[in-house]
Backbone as numpy.savetxt, mean C-alpha at the origin, in Angstrom:
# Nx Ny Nz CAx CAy CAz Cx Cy Cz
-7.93 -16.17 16.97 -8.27 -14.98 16.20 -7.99 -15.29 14.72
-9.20 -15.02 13.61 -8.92 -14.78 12.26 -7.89 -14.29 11.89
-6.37 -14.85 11.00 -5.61 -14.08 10.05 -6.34 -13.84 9.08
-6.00 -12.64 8.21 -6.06 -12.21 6.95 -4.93 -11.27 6.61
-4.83 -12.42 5.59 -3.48 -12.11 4.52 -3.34 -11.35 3.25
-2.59 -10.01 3.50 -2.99 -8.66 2.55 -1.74 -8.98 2.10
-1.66 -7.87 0.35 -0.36 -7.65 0.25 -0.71 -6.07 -0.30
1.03 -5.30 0.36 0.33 -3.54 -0.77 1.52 -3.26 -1.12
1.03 -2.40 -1.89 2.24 -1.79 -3.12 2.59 -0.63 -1.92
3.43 -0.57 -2.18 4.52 0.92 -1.80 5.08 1.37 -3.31
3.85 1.94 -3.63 4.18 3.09 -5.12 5.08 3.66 -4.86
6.21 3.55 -5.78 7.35 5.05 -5.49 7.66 5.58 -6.92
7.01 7.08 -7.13 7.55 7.76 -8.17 8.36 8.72 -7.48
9.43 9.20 -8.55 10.01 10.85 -7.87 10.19 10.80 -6.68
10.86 9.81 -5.88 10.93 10.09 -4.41 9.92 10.50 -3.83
8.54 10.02 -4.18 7.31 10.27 -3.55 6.51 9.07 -3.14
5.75 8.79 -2.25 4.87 7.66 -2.23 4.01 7.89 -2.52
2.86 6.85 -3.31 1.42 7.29 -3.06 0.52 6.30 -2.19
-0.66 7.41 -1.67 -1.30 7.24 -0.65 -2.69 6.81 -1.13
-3.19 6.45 -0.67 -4.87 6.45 -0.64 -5.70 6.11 0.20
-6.95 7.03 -0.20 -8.05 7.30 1.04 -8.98 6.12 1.03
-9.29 5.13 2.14 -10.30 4.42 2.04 -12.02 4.93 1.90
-12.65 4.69 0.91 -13.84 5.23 1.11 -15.55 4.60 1.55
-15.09 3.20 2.25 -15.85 2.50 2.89 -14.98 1.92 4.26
-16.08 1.08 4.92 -16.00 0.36 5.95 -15.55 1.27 7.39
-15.30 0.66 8.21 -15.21 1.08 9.61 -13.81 2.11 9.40
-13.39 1.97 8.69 -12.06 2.43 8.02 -12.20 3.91 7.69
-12.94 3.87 6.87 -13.41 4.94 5.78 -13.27 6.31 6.39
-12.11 7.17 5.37 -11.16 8.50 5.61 -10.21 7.78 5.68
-9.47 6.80 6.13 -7.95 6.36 6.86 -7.24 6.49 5.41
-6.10 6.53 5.04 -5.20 6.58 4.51 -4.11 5.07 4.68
-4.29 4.13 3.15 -3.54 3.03 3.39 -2.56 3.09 2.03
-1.28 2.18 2.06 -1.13 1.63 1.04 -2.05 1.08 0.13
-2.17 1.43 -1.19 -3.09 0.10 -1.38 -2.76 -1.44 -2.01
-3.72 -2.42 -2.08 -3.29 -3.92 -2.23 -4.82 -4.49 -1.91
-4.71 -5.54 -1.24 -5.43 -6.35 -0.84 -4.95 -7.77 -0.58
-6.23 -8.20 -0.40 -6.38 -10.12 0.47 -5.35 -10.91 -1.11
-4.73 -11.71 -0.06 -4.04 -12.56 -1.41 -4.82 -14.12 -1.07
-5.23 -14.14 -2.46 -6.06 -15.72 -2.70 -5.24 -16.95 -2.63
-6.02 -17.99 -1.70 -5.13 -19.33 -1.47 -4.10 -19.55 -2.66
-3.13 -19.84 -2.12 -1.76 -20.18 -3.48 -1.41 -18.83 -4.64
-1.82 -17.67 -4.04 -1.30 -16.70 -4.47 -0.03 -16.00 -4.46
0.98 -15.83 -4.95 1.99 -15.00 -4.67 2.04 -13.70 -4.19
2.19 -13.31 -3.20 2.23 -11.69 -3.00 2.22 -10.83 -4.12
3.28 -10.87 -4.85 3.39 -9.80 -6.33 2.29 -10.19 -6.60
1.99 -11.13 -7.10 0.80 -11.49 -7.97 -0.80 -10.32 -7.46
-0.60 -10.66 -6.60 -1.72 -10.29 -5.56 -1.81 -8.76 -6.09
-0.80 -8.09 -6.01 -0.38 -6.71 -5.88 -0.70 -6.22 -7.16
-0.45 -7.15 -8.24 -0.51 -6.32 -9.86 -1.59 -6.62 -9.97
-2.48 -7.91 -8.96 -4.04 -7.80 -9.50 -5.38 -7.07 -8.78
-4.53 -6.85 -7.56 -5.46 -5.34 -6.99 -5.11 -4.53 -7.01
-4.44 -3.92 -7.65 -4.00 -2.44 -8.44 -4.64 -2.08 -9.78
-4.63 -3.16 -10.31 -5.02 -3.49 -11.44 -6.69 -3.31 -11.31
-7.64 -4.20 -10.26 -8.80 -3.72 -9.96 -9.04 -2.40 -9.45
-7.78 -1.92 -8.44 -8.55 -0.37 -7.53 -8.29 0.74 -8.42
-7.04 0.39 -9.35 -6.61 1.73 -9.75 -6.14 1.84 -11.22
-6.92 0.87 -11.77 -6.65 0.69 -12.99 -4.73 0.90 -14.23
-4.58 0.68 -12.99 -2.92 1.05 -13.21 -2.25 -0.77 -13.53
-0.65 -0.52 -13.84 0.27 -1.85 -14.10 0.59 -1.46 -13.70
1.71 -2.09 -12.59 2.51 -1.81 -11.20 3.97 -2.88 -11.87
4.83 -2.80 -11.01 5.86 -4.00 -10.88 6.38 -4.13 -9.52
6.01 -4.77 -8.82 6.61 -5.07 -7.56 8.01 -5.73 -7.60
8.77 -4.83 -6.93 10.37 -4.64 -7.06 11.21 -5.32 -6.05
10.88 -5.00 -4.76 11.20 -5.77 -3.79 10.63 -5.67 -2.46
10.67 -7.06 -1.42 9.90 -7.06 -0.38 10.87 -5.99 0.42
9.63 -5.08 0.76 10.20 -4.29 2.03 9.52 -4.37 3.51
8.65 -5.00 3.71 8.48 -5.42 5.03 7.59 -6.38 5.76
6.82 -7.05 6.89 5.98 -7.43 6.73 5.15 -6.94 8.17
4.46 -6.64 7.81 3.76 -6.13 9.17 2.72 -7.04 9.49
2.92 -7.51 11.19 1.56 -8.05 11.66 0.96 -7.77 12.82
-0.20 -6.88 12.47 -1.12 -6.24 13.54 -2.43 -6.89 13.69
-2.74 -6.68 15.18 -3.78 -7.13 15.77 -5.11 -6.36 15.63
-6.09 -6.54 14.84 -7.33 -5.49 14.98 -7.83 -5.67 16.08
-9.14 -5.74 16.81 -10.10 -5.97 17.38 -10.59 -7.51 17.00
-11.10 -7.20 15.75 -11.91 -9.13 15.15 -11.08 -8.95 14.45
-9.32 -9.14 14.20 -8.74 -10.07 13.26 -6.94 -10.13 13.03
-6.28 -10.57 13.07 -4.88 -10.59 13.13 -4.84 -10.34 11.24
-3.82 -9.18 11.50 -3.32 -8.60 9.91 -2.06 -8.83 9.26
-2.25 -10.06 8.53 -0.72 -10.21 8.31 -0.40 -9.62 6.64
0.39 -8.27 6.89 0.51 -7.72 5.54 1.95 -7.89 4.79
2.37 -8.32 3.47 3.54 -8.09 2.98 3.56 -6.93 2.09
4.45 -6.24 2.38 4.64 -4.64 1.70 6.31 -4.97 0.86
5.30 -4.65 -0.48 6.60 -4.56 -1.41 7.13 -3.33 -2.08
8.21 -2.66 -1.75 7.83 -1.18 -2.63 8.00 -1.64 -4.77
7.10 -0.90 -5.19 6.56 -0.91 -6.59 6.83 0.18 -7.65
6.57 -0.01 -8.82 6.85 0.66 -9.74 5.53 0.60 -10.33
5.16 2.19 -10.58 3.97 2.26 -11.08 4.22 2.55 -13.02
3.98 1.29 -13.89 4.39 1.42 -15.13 3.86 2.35 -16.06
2.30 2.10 -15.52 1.45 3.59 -16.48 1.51 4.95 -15.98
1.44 5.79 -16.60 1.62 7.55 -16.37 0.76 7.98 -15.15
-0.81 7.20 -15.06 -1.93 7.65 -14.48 -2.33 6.64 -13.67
-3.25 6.96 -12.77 -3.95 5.96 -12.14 -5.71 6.94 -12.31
-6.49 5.47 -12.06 -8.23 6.12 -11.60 -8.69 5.39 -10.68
-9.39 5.91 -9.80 -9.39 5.71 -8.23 -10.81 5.17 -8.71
-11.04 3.59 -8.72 -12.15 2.56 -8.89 -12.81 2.68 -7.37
-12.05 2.56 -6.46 -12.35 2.61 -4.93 -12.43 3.55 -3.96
-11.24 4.03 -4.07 -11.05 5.11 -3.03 -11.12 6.64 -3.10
-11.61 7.16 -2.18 -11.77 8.25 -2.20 -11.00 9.61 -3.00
-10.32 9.14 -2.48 -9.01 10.36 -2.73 -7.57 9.72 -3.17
-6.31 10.35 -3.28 -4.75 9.64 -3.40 -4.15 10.85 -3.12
-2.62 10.37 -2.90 -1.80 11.71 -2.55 -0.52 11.06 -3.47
0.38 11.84 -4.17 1.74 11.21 -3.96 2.59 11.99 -2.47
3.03 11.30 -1.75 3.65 11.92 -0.85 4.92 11.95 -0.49
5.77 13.41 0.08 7.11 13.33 -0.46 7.76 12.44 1.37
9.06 12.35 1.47 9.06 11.88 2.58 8.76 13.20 3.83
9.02 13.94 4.31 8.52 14.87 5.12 6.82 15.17 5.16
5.83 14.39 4.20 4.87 14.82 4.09 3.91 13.38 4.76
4.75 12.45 4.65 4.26 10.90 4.94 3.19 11.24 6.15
3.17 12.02 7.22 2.10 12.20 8.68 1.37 13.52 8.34
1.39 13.65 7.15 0.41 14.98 7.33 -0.69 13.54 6.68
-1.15 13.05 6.92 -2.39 11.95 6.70 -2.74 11.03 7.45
-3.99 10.59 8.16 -4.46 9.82 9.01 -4.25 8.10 8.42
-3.30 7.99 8.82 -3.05 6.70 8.11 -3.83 5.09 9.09
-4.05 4.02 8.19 -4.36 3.48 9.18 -3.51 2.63 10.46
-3.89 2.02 11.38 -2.77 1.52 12.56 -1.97 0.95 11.56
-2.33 -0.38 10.80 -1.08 -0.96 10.97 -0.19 -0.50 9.80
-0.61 0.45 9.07 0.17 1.08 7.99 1.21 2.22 8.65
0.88 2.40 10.07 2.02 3.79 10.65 3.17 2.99 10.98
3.39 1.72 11.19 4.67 1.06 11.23 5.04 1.05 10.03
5.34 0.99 8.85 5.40 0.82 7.67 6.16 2.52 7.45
5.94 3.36 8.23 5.52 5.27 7.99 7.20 5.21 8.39
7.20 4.47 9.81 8.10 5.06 10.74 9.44 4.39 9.77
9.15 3.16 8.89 10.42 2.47 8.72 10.56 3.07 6.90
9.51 4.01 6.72 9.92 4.49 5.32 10.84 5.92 5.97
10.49 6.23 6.58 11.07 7.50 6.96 12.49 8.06 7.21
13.33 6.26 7.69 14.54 6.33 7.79 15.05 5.43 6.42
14.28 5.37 5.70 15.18 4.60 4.15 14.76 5.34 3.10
15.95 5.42 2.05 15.45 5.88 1.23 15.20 4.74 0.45
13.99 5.15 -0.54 12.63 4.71 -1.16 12.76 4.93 -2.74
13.96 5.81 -2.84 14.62 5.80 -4.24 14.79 4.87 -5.00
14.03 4.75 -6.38 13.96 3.34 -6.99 15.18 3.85 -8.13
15.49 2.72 -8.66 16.33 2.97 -9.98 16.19 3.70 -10.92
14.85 3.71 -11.20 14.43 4.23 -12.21 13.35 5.35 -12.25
13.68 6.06 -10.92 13.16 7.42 -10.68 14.31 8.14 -11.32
């Protein structure tokens, strides 16, 4: 089976996460972190400030690794590294996706998230996500 190797931000302002709506592919409505594919000899961070930088026109700082999830699709094994982040600019603009949420922790399942992002749900839920500089 195909790996593909993602990396996503875990935005944390205000003790909130933010969310976003995918607005293509087989996907499209689900609710992911966002990030993307990291390019041969890429660093994860790297990866992270440069598809943020494409989806959401935002500067991020990826702060520290918080997990790595690896799920099985149908056609493809998902190997994701999730770093939670610091979003540096005030705003974001949604280049891609549909929609965004910031979400507080009690609010994390009011959204159809996708599979392998609900492991990621269950292990934000018991940590706090409090950055320094909230």
């Amino acid at each position: 089976m195909k790996t593909i190797r993602v990396a996503a931000a875990i935005i944390v302002r205000n003790n909130r996460i933010f969310a976003t709506q995918r607005g293509y592919g087989e996907f499209r409505d689900f609710w992911e972190f966002p990030g993307g594919k990291i390019e041969a000899g890429e660093d994860p961070r790297d990866t992270i400030k440069r598809e943020i930088r494409e989806e959401l026109a935002a500067d991020v700082t990826p702060l520290k690794h918080f997990t790595t999830v690896e799920y099985d699709y149908p056609e493809f094994h998902l190997s994701m590294e999730c770093y939670l982040t610091r979003l540096n600019s005030g705003t974001v603009t949604l280049l891609e996706h549909e929609a965004a949420k910031w979400l507080a922790r009690e609010e994390l399942m009011s959204v159809n998230w996708l599979p392998a992002d609900l492991s990621i749900i269950a292990d934000l839920e018991k940590t706090s996500f409090t950055l320094p500089e909230d």
